[in-house]
């Protein structure tokens, strides 16, 4: 199966009242489905981090300060590193308000504007089937509007994200060892360590390479999301007829093994705003023998421009925080980085 080396191509607030409290009414295709409702998985996750502690560690804002905002000409209010934290007083801060037209069109995966009569989201709680709790713990709610726990972004509103507050995702990291024509594992000439490969897709919205993840549907187990997103984005399962969908069964053994939870928490994502942000569970499924994945026909799905196996290395340029997830996987498997 074809592989690719690690040199990848790049790629005004209005206060209104509702439910007896002050709300903020905000003014591309949405980057997510209906955001997630997490339940306890049937499978137990193994935890891993390079420090040996919890895999959740809030990312510093870098990509969340990207300007202009993705899919628009909206320029973020410039936020210097020392002013990102909400603990730093900054009375001059005047972020731009932006919510994408696709979100304001009221698709089923998006919340209503906070000014909508009768719309009273319960933040920091399970709100019906919408999980508004954060992996990072309790976040602040000011004037009935959630505040990004990682700090300022230079934009308010929801941007491209559907939910006020956390928008949860799941990222399946599918890996195997790189092998030569004779089936022998390939080692990096400098480190002497074996080279790991992972399945990457090229996003259509920005052209960057990424892990083939997505949003968890309401009531869906996170393990089901991981498998579904891989099949849809890397195997193009939605476009296959019933006979071709047998390909999905070939990944059953892979997704039946014990998964490794690499990261669970806030994501430094270019779509983040002061009021809406991405969180994820990045989970590794590794095919140590190569027998489970070698015969799978990778085919880009609707959201992906391309899909291929990519060599894991420190020069990988990936979407959002995906490179940091891949690094953790390489460390876990003692692979070259």
Coordinates of C-alpha atoms in Angstrom, one line a residue:
X1 CA 0.0 0.0 0.0
X2 CA 1.2 3.5 -0.9
X3 CA 2.9 5.5 1.9
X4 CA 3.8 9.1 2.3
X5 CA 6.8 10.5 4.1
X6 CA 6.5 13.1 6.9
X7 CA 6.9 16.1 4.6
X8 CA 3.2 17.0 4.4
X9 CA 1.7 19.9 2.5
X10 CA 0.2 22.8 4.5
X11 CA -2.2 23.8 3.7
X12 CA -19.9 43.1 18.7
X13 CA -21.6 41.7 21.3
X14 CA -25.3 42.4 21.7
X15 CA -26.8 41.9 25.1
X16 CA -30.4 40.6 25.2
X17 CA -32.5 38.9 27.8
X18 CA -33.8 35.4 27.8
X19 CA -34.8 33.0 30.6
X20 CA -34.4 35.8 33.1
X21 CA -30.7 36.4 32.4
X22 CA -28.4 38.3 30.1
X23 CA -27.4 36.4 27.0
X24 CA -25.1 37.0 24.1
X25 CA -26.7 37.0 20.6
X26 CA -24.2 36.4 17.8
X27 CA -24.2 37.5 14.3
X28 CA -18.4 27.3 5.1
X29 CA -19.9 24.3 6.1
X30 CA -20.0 23.5 9.8
X31 CA -17.0 21.5 10.8
X32 CA -18.9 19.1 12.9
X33 CA -22.0 17.0 13.2
X34 CA -24.2 17.2 16.2
X35 CA -21.7 17.6 19.1
X36 CA -21.3 14.7 21.5
X37 CA -23.1 13.0 24.3
X38 CA -20.5 10.9 26.0
X39 CA -21.4 7.8 28.0
X40 CA -19.1 5.3 29.7
X41 CA -17.6 3.0 27.0
X42 CA -18.1 -0.7 26.9
X43 CA -14.3 -0.9 26.6
X44 CA -12.0 0.4 29.2
X45 CA -9.3 2.7 28.0
X46 CA -5.6 2.4 29.0
X47 CA -4.1 5.8 29.9
X48 CA -0.8 7.1 28.7
X49 CA 1.2 10.3 28.8
X50 CA 4.9 11.0 28.5
X51 CA 5.0 12.2 32.1
X52 CA 3.1 9.2 33.4
X53 CA 0.3 11.5 34.7
X54 CA -3.2 12.1 33.4
X55 CA -3.3 12.4 29.6
X56 CA -5.3 15.6 30.0
X57 CA -3.1 18.7 29.9
X58 CA -4.7 21.9 28.6
X59 CA -2.9 23.1 25.4
X60 CA -1.6 26.7 25.2
X61 CA -3.3 28.9 22.6
X62 CA -1.4 29.0 19.4
X63 CA -3.7 27.8 16.6
X64 CA -6.7 29.2 18.5
X65 CA -5.2 32.6 17.8
X66 CA -5.1 32.0 14.0
X67 CA -6.2 35.1 12.1
X68 CA -8.3 35.6 10.1
X69 CA -10.8 33.1 11.5
X70 CA -11.0 29.9 9.4
X71 CA -13.4 30.2 6.4
X72 CA -13.9 33.9 6.9
X73 CA -12.3 37.3 6.6
X74 CA -12.9 38.0 10.3
X75 CA -9.7 39.1 12.0
X76 CA -9.2 38.2 15.6
X77 CA -8.5 40.9 18.2
X78 CA -4.7 40.5 18.6
X79 CA -4.0 38.6 21.9
X80 CA -0.3 38.5 23.1
X81 CA 0.7 35.4 25.0
X82 CA 0.8 37.2 28.3
X83 CA -2.8 38.4 27.9
X84 CA -4.4 35.0 27.0
X85 CA -5.2 34.1 30.6
X86 CA -8.5 35.4 32.0
X87 CA -6.7 36.0 35.3
X88 CA -4.8 38.9 33.6
X89 CA -6.9 42.1 33.7
X90 CA -7.3 43.6 30.2
X91 CA -10.0 46.3 30.1
X92 CA -9.0 47.3 26.6
X93 CA -9.9 43.8 25.2
X94 CA -12.6 44.1 22.5
X95 CA -12.9 40.8 20.7
X96 CA -14.7 40.5 17.4
X97 CA -18.0 38.6 17.4
X98 CA -18.5 36.0 14.8
X99 CA -20.7 33.0 14.2
X100 CA -20.6 31.3 10.8
X101 CA -23.7 31.6 8.6
X102 CA -23.9 27.7 8.5
X103 CA -24.2 27.7 12.3
X104 CA -26.8 30.5 12.3
X105 CA -28.9 28.5 9.8
X106 CA -29.9 26.3 12.8
X107 CA -28.7 22.9 11.6
X108 CA -29.6 20.0 14.0
X109 CA -26.0 19.8 15.4
X110 CA -26.0 23.5 16.5
X111 CA -27.4 25.4 19.5
X112 CA -29.7 28.3 19.1
X113 CA -28.5 31.9 19.7
X114 CA -28.4 32.6 23.4
X115 CA -31.0 35.3 22.9
X116 CA -33.6 32.8 21.7
X117 CA -36.7 32.8 23.9
X118 CA -37.0 29.5 25.9
X119 CA -33.4 28.4 25.1
X120 CA -31.8 27.9 28.5
X121 CA -28.7 25.7 28.2
X122 CA -27.4 24.1 31.4
X123 CA -23.7 24.7 31.4
X124 CA -21.3 22.4 33.3
X125 CA -23.9 19.7 33.2
X126 CA -25.5 17.0 31.0
X127 CA -28.2 19.1 29.3
X128 CA -30.6 16.5 28.0
X129 CA -28.5 14.6 25.5
X130 CA -26.0 17.5 25.1
X131 CA -22.9 17.0 27.2
X132 CA -21.9 20.5 28.3
X133 CA -19.4 19.3 30.9
X134 CA -15.8 19.9 30.1
X135 CA -13.0 17.4 30.4
X136 CA -11.1 20.2 32.0
X137 CA -13.5 20.6 34.9
X138 CA -15.8 23.4 35.7
X139 CA -15.5 26.4 33.4
X140 CA -16.7 29.9 34.1
X141 CA -20.0 31.3 32.9
X142 CA -20.2 35.0 32.7
X143 CA -23.6 36.8 32.0
X144 CA -24.9 33.3 31.2
X145 CA -22.2 32.8 28.5
X146 CA -19.5 30.1 28.8
X147 CA -15.9 31.2 28.9
X148 CA -13.1 29.3 27.2
X149 CA -11.1 27.6 30.1
X150 CA -7.8 28.1 28.2
X151 CA -8.2 31.8 27.8
X152 CA -8.8 34.5 25.3
X153 CA -8.9 33.9 21.5
X154 CA -9.8 37.3 20.1
X155 CA -13.2 36.2 18.9
X156 CA -16.5 35.7 20.7
X157 CA -19.6 33.8 19.5
X158 CA -19.4 30.3 18.2
X159 CA -17.4 30.6 14.9
X160 CA -17.8 27.3 13.1
X161 CA -18.6 25.3 16.2
X162 CA -22.2 24.3 16.9
X163 CA -22.3 24.3 20.7
X164 CA -21.9 27.0 23.2
X165 CA -19.1 25.8 25.5
X166 CA -17.3 22.5 24.9
X167 CA -17.7 20.7 21.5
X168 CA -16.5 17.2 22.0
X169 CA -14.8 15.0 19.4
X170 CA -13.1 11.6 19.0
X171 CA -9.9 11.1 17.1
X172 CA -8.9 7.5 16.1
X173 CA -5.1 7.1 15.7
X174 CA -4.6 4.0 13.6
X175 CA -1.0 2.8 13.5
X176 CA 1.2 0.1 12.1
X177 CA 4.9 -0.5 11.7
X178 CA 6.5 0.5 8.4
X179 CA 7.8 -2.5 6.6
X180 CA 10.0 -3.0 3.5
X181 CA 9.2 -5.1 0.5
X182 CA 10.2 -8.3 2.4
X183 CA 7.9 -7.5 5.3
X184 CA 10.6 -6.5 7.7
X185 CA 10.2 -3.6 10.0
X186 CA 12.0 -0.4 8.9
X187 CA 14.2 1.4 11.4
X188 CA 15.2 5.1 11.4
X189 CA 18.9 5.3 10.4
X190 CA 19.6 8.0 13.0
X191 CA 17.7 6.8 16.1
X192 CA 17.7 3.1 15.3
X193 CA 14.1 2.9 16.4
X194 CA 11.4 1.4 14.3
X195 CA 9.3 3.7 12.1
X196 CA 5.6 4.0 13.0
X197 CA 2.9 4.9 10.4
X198 CA -0.5 6.3 10.9
X199 CA -3.6 6.8 8.7
X200 CA -3.9 10.5 7.8
X201 CA -6.5 12.4 5.8
X202 CA -6.2 15.7 4.0
X203 CA -9.0 18.0 5.2
X204 CA -11.0 19.6 2.4
X205 CA -11.8 22.7 4.4
X206 CA -8.2 23.8 5.0
X207 CA -6.0 21.4 3.0
X208 CA -4.1 20.4 6.2
X209 CA -3.3 16.7 7.1
X210 CA -5.1 15.4 10.1
X211 CA -6.2 12.4 12.1
X212 CA -9.6 11.1 10.6
X213 CA -11.7 12.1 13.6
X214 CA -15.1 13.7 14.1
X215 CA -17.9 14.7 16.5
X216 CA -19.7 12.1 18.6
X217 CA -23.4 11.9 17.7
X218 CA -26.0 12.2 20.5
X219 CA -26.3 9.1 22.6
X220 CA -23.3 7.4 20.7
X221 CA -20.6 5.5 22.6
X222 CA -17.2 7.1 22.0
X223 CA -15.9 3.7 20.8
X224 CA -18.6 3.6 18.1
X225 CA -17.6 7.2 17.0
X226 CA -14.0 6.2 16.7
X227 CA -14.8 3.3 14.4
X228 CA -17.4 5.1 12.4
X229 CA -15.2 8.1 11.7
X230 CA -12.4 5.9 10.5
X231 CA -14.7 4.0 8.2
X232 CA -16.3 7.1 6.8
X233 CA -13.3 9.3 6.3
X234 CA -10.5 6.7 5.5
X235 CA -12.6 3.9 3.9
X236 CA -15.4 6.1 2.3
X237 CA -18.0 3.7 3.8
X238 CA -20.9 6.1 3.1
X239 CA -20.4 5.8 -0.6
X240 CA -20.2 2.0 -0.7
X241 CA -23.0 -0.4 -1.5
X242 CA -24.0 -3.2 0.8
X243 CA -21.5 -5.6 -0.7
X244 CA -18.6 -3.2 -0.5
X245 CA -19.5 -2.4 3.1
X246 CA -18.1 -5.8 4.1
X247 CA -14.8 -3.9 4.1
X248 CA -15.9 -2.4 7.4
X249 CA -16.0 -5.8 9.0
X250 CA -12.3 -6.2 8.4
X251 CA -11.6 -3.5 10.9
X252 CA -13.7 -5.2 13.6
X253 CA -10.7 -7.1 15.0
X254 CA -8.7 -3.9 15.1
X255 CA -11.3 -2.0 17.1
X256 CA -12.1 -4.9 19.3
X257 CA -8.7 -4.8 20.9
X258 CA -7.9 -2.8 24.1
X259 CA -7.7 0.9 23.0
X260 CA -5.1 3.3 24.3
X261 CA -6.4 6.7 25.4
X262 CA -3.6 9.0 24.4
X263 CA -5.2 12.3 25.3
X264 CA -8.5 13.6 26.8
X265 CA -9.1 17.3 27.1
X266 CA -9.0 20.7 25.5
X267 CA -7.7 21.1 22.0
X268 CA -5.8 24.1 20.6
X269 CA -8.0 24.4 17.5
X270 CA -8.3 27.3 15.0
X271 CA -12.1 27.1 15.3
X272 CA -12.1 28.0 19.0
X273 CA -13.6 31.2 20.3
X274 CA -14.0 32.8 23.7
X275 CA -17.4 31.0 24.1
X276 CA -17.0 27.8 22.1
X277 CA -14.1 25.4 22.0
X278 CA -13.0 21.9 20.9
X279 CA -12.3 19.0 23.3
X280 CA -11.4 15.5 22.3
X281 CA -10.4 11.9 23.2
X282 CA -7.5 10.8 21.0
X283 CA -7.4 7.0 21.0
X284 CA -4.7 4.7 19.5
X285 CA -5.5 1.4 17.8
X286 CA -2.3 -0.4 16.8
X287 CA -1.9 -3.2 14.4
X288 CA 1.4 -4.7 15.5
X289 CA 1.5 -7.5 12.9
X290 CA 0.2 -5.6 9.9
X291 CA -2.2 -8.3 9.1
X292 CA -5.3 -6.4 10.0
X293 CA -4.7 -3.2 8.0
X294 CA -2.4 -4.1 5.1
X295 CA -5.3 -5.2 2.9
X296 CA -7.7 -2.4 3.7
X297 CA -8.4 -0.2 0.7
X298 CA -7.9 3.3 1.9
X299 CA -10.3 5.7 0.2
X300 CA -11.0 9.3 1.1
X301 CA -14.5 10.0 2.3
X302 CA -16.7 13.1 1.8
X303 CA -14.9 15.3 4.3
X304 CA -11.4 14.2 3.1
X305 CA -9.5 15.2 0.0
X306 CA -6.9 12.4 0.3
X307 CA -6.0 9.5 2.7
X308 CA -2.8 7.7 3.0
X309 CA -0.3 6.1 5.4
X310 CA 2.1 8.6 6.8
X311 CA 5.5 8.0 8.5
X312 CA 5.5 9.3 12.1
X313 CA 8.3 11.9 12.6
X314 CA 9.0 15.2 14.3
X315 CA 8.5 17.1 11.0
X316 CA 4.9 16.1 10.6
X317 CA 2.8 19.3 10.1
X318 CA -0.8 18.4 11.1
X319 CA -4.1 20.1 11.9
X320 CA -4.8 21.6 15.3
X321 CA -3.1 19.6 18.1
X322 CA -2.8 16.4 16.1
X323 CA 1.0 16.4 16.0
X324 CA 1.2 16.4 19.8
X325 CA -1.1 13.3 19.9
X326 CA 1.0 11.5 17.3
X327 CA 4.2 12.3 19.3
X328 CA 2.6 10.7 22.4
X329 CA 1.8 7.6 20.4
X330 CA 5.3 7.3 19.1
X331 CA 6.6 7.6 22.7
X332 CA 4.2 4.8 23.8
X333 CA 5.4 2.4 21.2
X334 CA 9.1 3.5 21.6
X335 CA 9.1 4.4 17.9
X336 CA 11.3 6.8 16.0
X337 CA 10.3 10.5 16.3

